Amino acid sequence: MRSMFAPTLALVSLLALPALADDTDKKEPEPKVRCAIHSKNGSRAVQGSDLIVKAGEKIKDAVAIDGNITIRKGAVVEDVVVIQGKVTIEEGAEVKGDVIALGGDLVLKGKARVDGDVVALGGSLRMDEDASVGGKQSSLSINLNGKDLARSFVDKALENSDCRLSFGDDEKE
């Protein structure tokens, strides 16, 4: 199986680049950025909103920054990457490649299937008993002085920009 990690990481980096820009003029915070991109190759990327891959849809890559991804029963996706959001793969959904959640949870329900690796960094990996993963399963969440290390890293990277990420600590599921 061909790994799609590099192209997916490049797409995520491109979307995150404006967040790392330094703006010396301190202005009032602007409303949360929300955008969605549908590429010609069948990939979808969102920022500041949720992405739902519906039953019967087949897409290449699904990417979300500061948003969640839900893959419904009967949907097929190549690779999934979420930064500061949650990935939910419902029963009967299939991911042909890898699933990566940075700063969020990764949930596989029922008979959800991932053929590649699953990684949850700064969040938890929760799998139902019937869910299957063909590759490696990795989950790492480190708290330092009561604060998640991955979230601290993102906060530090953005401290000199106008961009802020909300972590949804007060939101209920």
PDB file of C-alpha atoms in Angstrom:
ATOM      1  CA  MET A   1       0.000   0.000   0.000  1.00  0.00           C
ATOM      2  CA  ARG A   2       1.356   3.419  -1.020  1.00  0.00           C
ATOM      3  CA  SER A   3       1.589   5.843   1.878  1.00  0.00           C
ATOM      4  CA  MET A   4      -0.217   9.152   1.362  1.00  0.00           C
ATOM      5  CA  PHE A   5       1.262  10.711   4.480  1.00  0.00           C
ATOM      6  CA  ALA A   6       3.600  13.142   2.680  1.00  0.00           C
ATOM      7  CA  PRO A   7       0.974  14.663   0.321  1.00  0.00           C
ATOM      8  CA  THR A   8      -1.547  14.873   3.139  1.00  0.00           C
ATOM      9  CA  LEU A   9       0.980  16.543   5.454  1.00  0.00           C
ATOM     10  CA  ALA A  10       1.820  19.022   2.675  1.00  0.00           C
ATOM     11  CA  LEU A  11      -1.857  19.931   2.304  1.00  0.00           C
ATOM     12  CA  VAL A  12      -2.261  20.392   6.065  1.00  0.00           C
ATOM     13  CA  SER A  13       0.874  22.548   6.194  1.00  0.00           C
ATOM     14  CA  LEU A  14      -0.425  24.730   3.380  1.00  0.00           C
ATOM     15  CA  LEU A  15      -3.709  25.313   5.213  1.00  0.00           C
ATOM     16  CA  ALA A  16      -1.940  26.046   8.503  1.00  0.00           C
ATOM     17  CA  LEU A  17       0.634  28.454   7.037  1.00  0.00           C
ATOM     18  CA  PRO A  18      -1.485  31.614   7.432  1.00  0.00           C
ATOM     19  CA  ALA A  19      -1.891  30.798  11.122  1.00  0.00           C
ATOM     20  CA  LEU A  20       1.875  31.033  11.632  1.00  0.00           C
ATOM     21  CA  ALA A  21       2.307  34.427   9.904  1.00  0.00           C
ATOM     22  CA  ASP A  22       3.531  37.248  12.155  1.00  0.00           C
ATOM     23  CA  ASP A  23       1.480  40.436  12.108  1.00  0.00           C
ATOM     24  CA  THR A  24       3.112  43.281  14.008  1.00  0.00           C
ATOM     25  CA  ASP A  25      -0.031  45.461  13.975  1.00  0.00           C
ATOM     26  CA  LYS A  26      -2.102  44.337  16.914  1.00  0.00           C
ATOM     27  CA  LYS A  27      -5.749  44.493  15.848  1.00  0.00           C
ATOM     28  CA  GLU A  28      -8.983  43.343  17.362  1.00  0.00           C
ATOM     29  CA  PRO A  29      -9.435  39.575  16.956  1.00  0.00           C
ATOM     30  CA  GLU A  30     -11.264  38.723  13.762  1.00  0.00           C
ATOM     31  CA  PRO A  31     -14.057  36.168  13.522  1.00  0.00           C
ATOM     32  CA  LYS A  32     -13.065  32.526  13.283  1.00  0.00           C
ATOM     33  CA  VAL A  33     -11.827  31.596   9.804  1.00  0.00           C
ATOM     34  CA  ARG A  34     -14.035  29.087   8.037  1.00  0.00           C
ATOM     35  CA  CYS A  35     -13.188  27.680   4.643  1.00  0.00           C
ATOM     36  CA  ALA A  36     -13.651  24.515   2.614  1.00  0.00           C
ATOM     37  CA  ILE A  37     -11.667  23.260  -0.369  1.00  0.00           C
ATOM     38  CA  HIS A  38     -12.709  20.561  -2.827  1.00  0.00           C
ATOM     39  CA  SER A  39      -9.768  19.596  -5.040  1.00  0.00           C
ATOM     40  CA  LYS A  40      -9.878  18.111  -8.514  1.00  0.00           C
ATOM     41  CA  ASN A  41      -8.318  14.876  -7.268  1.00  0.00           C
ATOM     42  CA  GLY A  42     -11.226  14.269  -4.887  1.00  0.00           C
ATOM     43  CA  SER A  43      -9.675  15.550  -1.659  1.00  0.00           C
ATOM     44  CA  ARG A  44     -11.552  17.796   0.782  1.00  0.00           C
ATOM     45  CA  ALA A  45     -10.116  20.199   3.332  1.00  0.00           C
ATOM     46  CA  VAL A  46     -11.867  22.463   5.841  1.00  0.00           C
ATOM     47  CA  GLN A  47     -10.725  25.020   8.373  1.00  0.00           C
ATOM     48  CA  GLY A  48     -12.878  26.151  11.269  1.00  0.00           C
ATOM     49  CA  SER A  49     -15.803  23.865  10.418  1.00  0.00           C
ATOM     50  CA  ASP A  50     -16.706  20.187  10.388  1.00  0.00           C
ATOM     51  CA  LEU A  51     -16.379  17.807   7.443  1.00  0.00           C
ATOM     52  CA  ILE A  52     -18.875  14.969   7.054  1.00  0.00           C
ATOM     53  CA  VAL A  53     -18.222  12.288   4.453  1.00  0.00           C
ATOM     54  CA  LYS A  54     -21.638  10.872   3.646  1.00  0.00           C
ATOM     55  CA  ALA A  55     -22.632   7.276   2.907  1.00  0.00           C
ATOM     56  CA  GLY A  56     -21.670   6.225  -0.617  1.00  0.00           C
ATOM     57  CA  GLU A  57     -19.053   8.948  -1.071  1.00  0.00           C
ATOM     58  CA  LYS A  58     -15.500   8.044  -2.063  1.00  0.00           C
ATOM     59  CA  ILE A  59     -12.887  10.733  -1.541  1.00  0.00           C
ATOM     60  CA  LYS A  60      -9.111  10.805  -1.619  1.00  0.00           C
ATOM     61  CA  ASP A  61      -7.995  12.754   1.457  1.00  0.00           C
ATOM     62  CA  ALA A  62     -10.059  14.363   4.217  1.00  0.00           C
ATOM     63  CA  VAL A  63      -8.322  17.179   6.135  1.00  0.00           C
ATOM     64  CA  ALA A  64      -9.676  19.424   8.903  1.00  0.00           C
ATOM     65  CA  ILE A  65      -7.970  22.169  10.888  1.00  0.00           C
ATOM     66  CA  ASP A  66      -9.874  23.326  13.959  1.00  0.00           C
ATOM     67  CA  GLY A  67     -12.816  21.140  12.979  1.00  0.00           C
ATOM     68  CA  ASN A  68     -14.059  17.565  13.200  1.00  0.00           C
ATOM     69  CA  ILE A  69     -14.316  14.843  10.571  1.00  0.00           C
ATOM     70  CA  THR A  70     -17.090  12.249  10.587  1.00  0.00           C
ATOM     71  CA  ILE A  71     -17.009   9.371   8.120  1.00  0.00           C
ATOM     72  CA  ARG A  72     -20.434   7.791   7.764  1.00  0.00           C
ATOM     73  CA  LYS A  73     -21.343   4.149   7.120  1.00  0.00           C
ATOM     74  CA  GLY A  74     -20.675   3.245   3.480  1.00  0.00           C
ATOM     75  CA  ALA A  75     -18.164   6.063   2.876  1.00  0.00           C
ATOM     76  CA  VAL A  76     -14.631   5.327   1.680  1.00  0.00           C
ATOM     77  CA  VAL A  77     -11.676   7.688   2.258  1.00  0.00           C
ATOM     78  CA  GLU A  78      -7.981   7.242   1.416  1.00  0.00           C
ATOM     79  CA  ASP A  79      -6.350   9.213   4.284  1.00  0.00           C
ATOM     80  CA  VAL A  80      -7.663  11.380   7.136  1.00  0.00           C
ATOM     81  CA  VAL A  81      -5.814  14.169   9.002  1.00  0.00           C
ATOM     82  CA  VAL A  82      -7.308  16.383  11.725  1.00  0.00           C
ATOM     83  CA  ILE A  83      -5.559  19.148  13.652  1.00  0.00           C
ATOM     84  CA  GLN A  84      -7.393  20.298  16.796  1.00  0.00           C
ATOM     85  CA  GLY A  85     -10.485  18.282  16.120  1.00  0.00           C
ATOM     86  CA  LYS A  86     -12.036  14.866  16.495  1.00  0.00           C
ATOM     87  CA  VAL A  87     -12.164  12.039  13.948  1.00  0.00           C
ATOM     88  CA  THR A  88     -15.183   9.728  14.123  1.00  0.00           C
ATOM     89  CA  ILE A  89     -15.295   6.707  11.826  1.00  0.00           C
ATOM     90  CA  GLU A  90     -18.732   5.168  12.056  1.00  0.00           C
ATOM     91  CA  GLU A  91     -19.617   1.508  11.796  1.00  0.00           C
ATOM     92  CA  GLY A  92     -19.374   0.340   8.188  1.00  0.00           C
ATOM     93  CA  ALA A  93     -17.093   3.215   7.106  1.00  0.00           C
ATOM     94  CA  GLU A  94     -13.704   2.490   5.588  1.00  0.00           C
ATOM     95  CA  VAL A  95     -10.346   4.296   5.455  1.00  0.00           C
ATOM     96  CA  LYS A  96      -7.924   2.753   2.946  1.00  0.00           C
ATOM     97  CA  GLY A  97      -4.832   4.509   4.335  1.00  0.00           C
ATOM     98  CA  ASP A  98      -3.901   6.247   7.584  1.00  0.00           C
ATOM     99  CA  VAL A  99      -5.814   8.332  10.135  1.00  0.00           C
ATOM    100  CA  ILE A 100      -4.002  11.031  12.119  1.00  0.00           C
ATOM    101  CA  ALA A 101      -5.513  13.222  14.857  1.00  0.00           C
ATOM    102  CA  LEU A 102      -3.220  15.932  16.275  1.00  0.00           C
ATOM    103  CA  GLY A 103      -4.675  17.585  19.356  1.00  0.00           C
ATOM    104  CA  GLY A 104      -7.909  15.621  19.251  1.00  0.00           C
ATOM    105  CA  ASP A 105      -9.578  12.258  19.712  1.00  0.00           C
ATOM    106  CA  LEU A 106      -9.888   9.420  17.227  1.00  0.00           C
ATOM    107  CA  VAL A 107     -12.976   7.185  17.551  1.00  0.00           C
ATOM    108  CA  LEU A 108     -13.698   3.982  15.613  1.00  0.00           C
ATOM    109  CA  LYS A 109     -17.245   2.746  16.123  1.00  0.00           C
ATOM    110  CA  GLY A 110     -18.693  -0.718  15.526  1.00  0.00           C
ATOM    111  CA  LYS A 111     -17.138  -2.438  12.515  1.00  0.00           C
ATOM    112  CA  ALA A 112     -15.274   0.638  11.249  1.00  0.00           C
ATOM    113  CA  ARG A 113     -12.173  -0.296   9.259  1.00  0.00           C
ATOM    114  CA  VAL A 114      -8.812   1.426   8.792  1.00  0.00           C
ATOM    115  CA  ASP A 115      -6.364  -0.405   6.521  1.00  0.00           C
ATOM    116  CA  GLY A 116      -3.336   1.706   7.532  1.00  0.00           C
ATOM    117  CA  ASP A 117      -2.081   3.217  10.777  1.00  0.00           C
ATOM    118  CA  VAL A 118      -4.068   5.231  13.356  1.00  0.00           C
ATOM    119  CA  VAL A 119      -2.366   7.960  15.397  1.00  0.00           C
ATOM    120  CA  ALA A 120      -3.865  10.185  18.121  1.00  0.00           C
ATOM    121  CA  LEU A 121      -1.341  12.719  19.435  1.00  0.00           C
ATOM    122  CA  GLY A 122      -2.637  14.994  22.183  1.00  0.00           C
ATOM    123  CA  GLY A 123      -5.920  13.101  22.328  1.00  0.00           C
ATOM    124  CA  SER A 124      -7.259   9.613  22.889  1.00  0.00           C
ATOM    125  CA  LEU A 125      -7.782   6.610  20.636  1.00  0.00           C
ATOM    126  CA  ARG A 126     -11.090   4.822  21.308  1.00  0.00           C
ATOM    127  CA  MET A 127     -12.041   1.706  19.377  1.00  0.00           C
ATOM    128  CA  ASP A 128     -15.076  -0.510  19.668  1.00  0.00           C
ATOM    129  CA  GLU A 129     -14.359  -4.221  19.967  1.00  0.00           C
ATOM    130  CA  ASP A 130     -15.382  -4.955  16.344  1.00  0.00           C
ATOM    131  CA  ALA A 131     -13.379  -2.087  14.777  1.00  0.00           C
ATOM    132  CA  SER A 132     -10.275  -3.105  12.831  1.00  0.00           C
ATOM    133  CA  VAL A 133      -6.931  -1.460  12.110  1.00  0.00           C
ATOM    134  CA  GLY A 134      -4.549  -3.026   9.580  1.00  0.00           C
ATOM    135  CA  GLY A 135      -1.479  -1.034  10.669  1.00  0.00           C
ATOM    136  CA  LYS A 136      -0.060   0.342  13.887  1.00  0.00           C
ATOM    137  CA  GLN A 137      -2.122   1.958  16.642  1.00  0.00           C
ATOM    138  CA  SER A 138      -0.481   4.893  18.425  1.00  0.00           C
ATOM    139  CA  SER A 139      -1.867   7.262  21.027  1.00  0.00           C
ATOM    140  CA  LEU A 140       0.051   9.783  23.097  1.00  0.00           C
ATOM    141  CA  SER A 141      -1.280  12.465  25.388  1.00  0.00           C
ATOM    142  CA  ILE A 142       1.066  14.031  27.912  1.00  0.00           C
ATOM    143  CA  ASN A 143      -0.098  16.457  30.579  1.00  0.00           C
ATOM    144  CA  LEU A 144       2.395  18.834  32.117  1.00  0.00           C
ATOM    145  CA  ASN A 145       1.192  20.905  35.076  1.00  0.00           C
ATOM    146  CA  GLY A 146      -2.391  20.025  34.171  1.00  0.00           C
ATOM    147  CA  LYS A 147      -2.066  21.172  30.534  1.00  0.00           C
ATOM    148  CA  ASP A 148      -1.820  18.929  27.477  1.00  0.00           C
ATOM    149  CA  LEU A 149       1.673  19.153  25.941  1.00  0.00           C
ATOM    150  CA  ALA A 150       0.434  19.075  22.307  1.00  0.00           C
ATOM    151  CA  ARG A 151      -1.969  21.940  22.997  1.00  0.00           C
ATOM    152  CA  SER A 152       0.814  23.874  24.748  1.00  0.00           C
ATOM    153  CA  PHE A 153       3.015  23.456  21.685  1.00  0.00           C
ATOM    154  CA  VAL A 154       0.303  24.820  19.351  1.00  0.00           C
ATOM    155  CA  ASP A 155      -0.388  27.741  21.711  1.00  0.00           C
ATOM    156  CA  LYS A 156       3.320  28.605  21.767  1.00  0.00           C
ATOM    157  CA  ALA A 157       3.599  28.426  17.964  1.00  0.00           C
ATOM    158  CA  LEU A 158       0.678  30.854  17.599  1.00  0.00           C
ATOM    159  CA  GLU A 159       1.437  33.273  20.436  1.00  0.00           C
ATOM    160  CA  ASN A 160       2.752  36.075  18.170  1.00  0.00           C
ATOM    161  CA  SER A 161      -0.026  35.822  15.585  1.00  0.00           C
ATOM    162  CA  ASP A 162      -3.628  36.973  15.448  1.00  0.00           C
ATOM    163  CA  CYS A 163      -4.740  33.370  15.058  1.00  0.00           C
ATOM    164  CA  ARG A 164      -6.137  31.470  18.027  1.00  0.00           C
ATOM    165  CA  LEU A 165      -7.431  27.942  18.162  1.00  0.00           C
ATOM    166  CA  SER A 166     -10.299  26.951  20.400  1.00  0.00           C
ATOM    167  CA  PHE A 167      -9.947  23.571  22.003  1.00  0.00           C
ATOM    168  CA  GLY A 168     -13.549  23.078  23.023  1.00  0.00           C
ATOM    169  CA  ASP A 169     -12.691  22.259  26.629  1.00  0.00           C
ATOM    170  CA  ASP A 170     -16.067  23.564  27.781  1.00  0.00           C
ATOM    171  CA  GLU A 171     -18.132  21.917  25.033  1.00  0.00           C
ATOM    172  CA  LYS A 172     -20.080  18.761  25.619  1.00  0.00           C
ATOM    173  CA  GLU A 173     -19.978  15.913  23.088  1.00  0.00           C
TER     174      GLU A 173
END
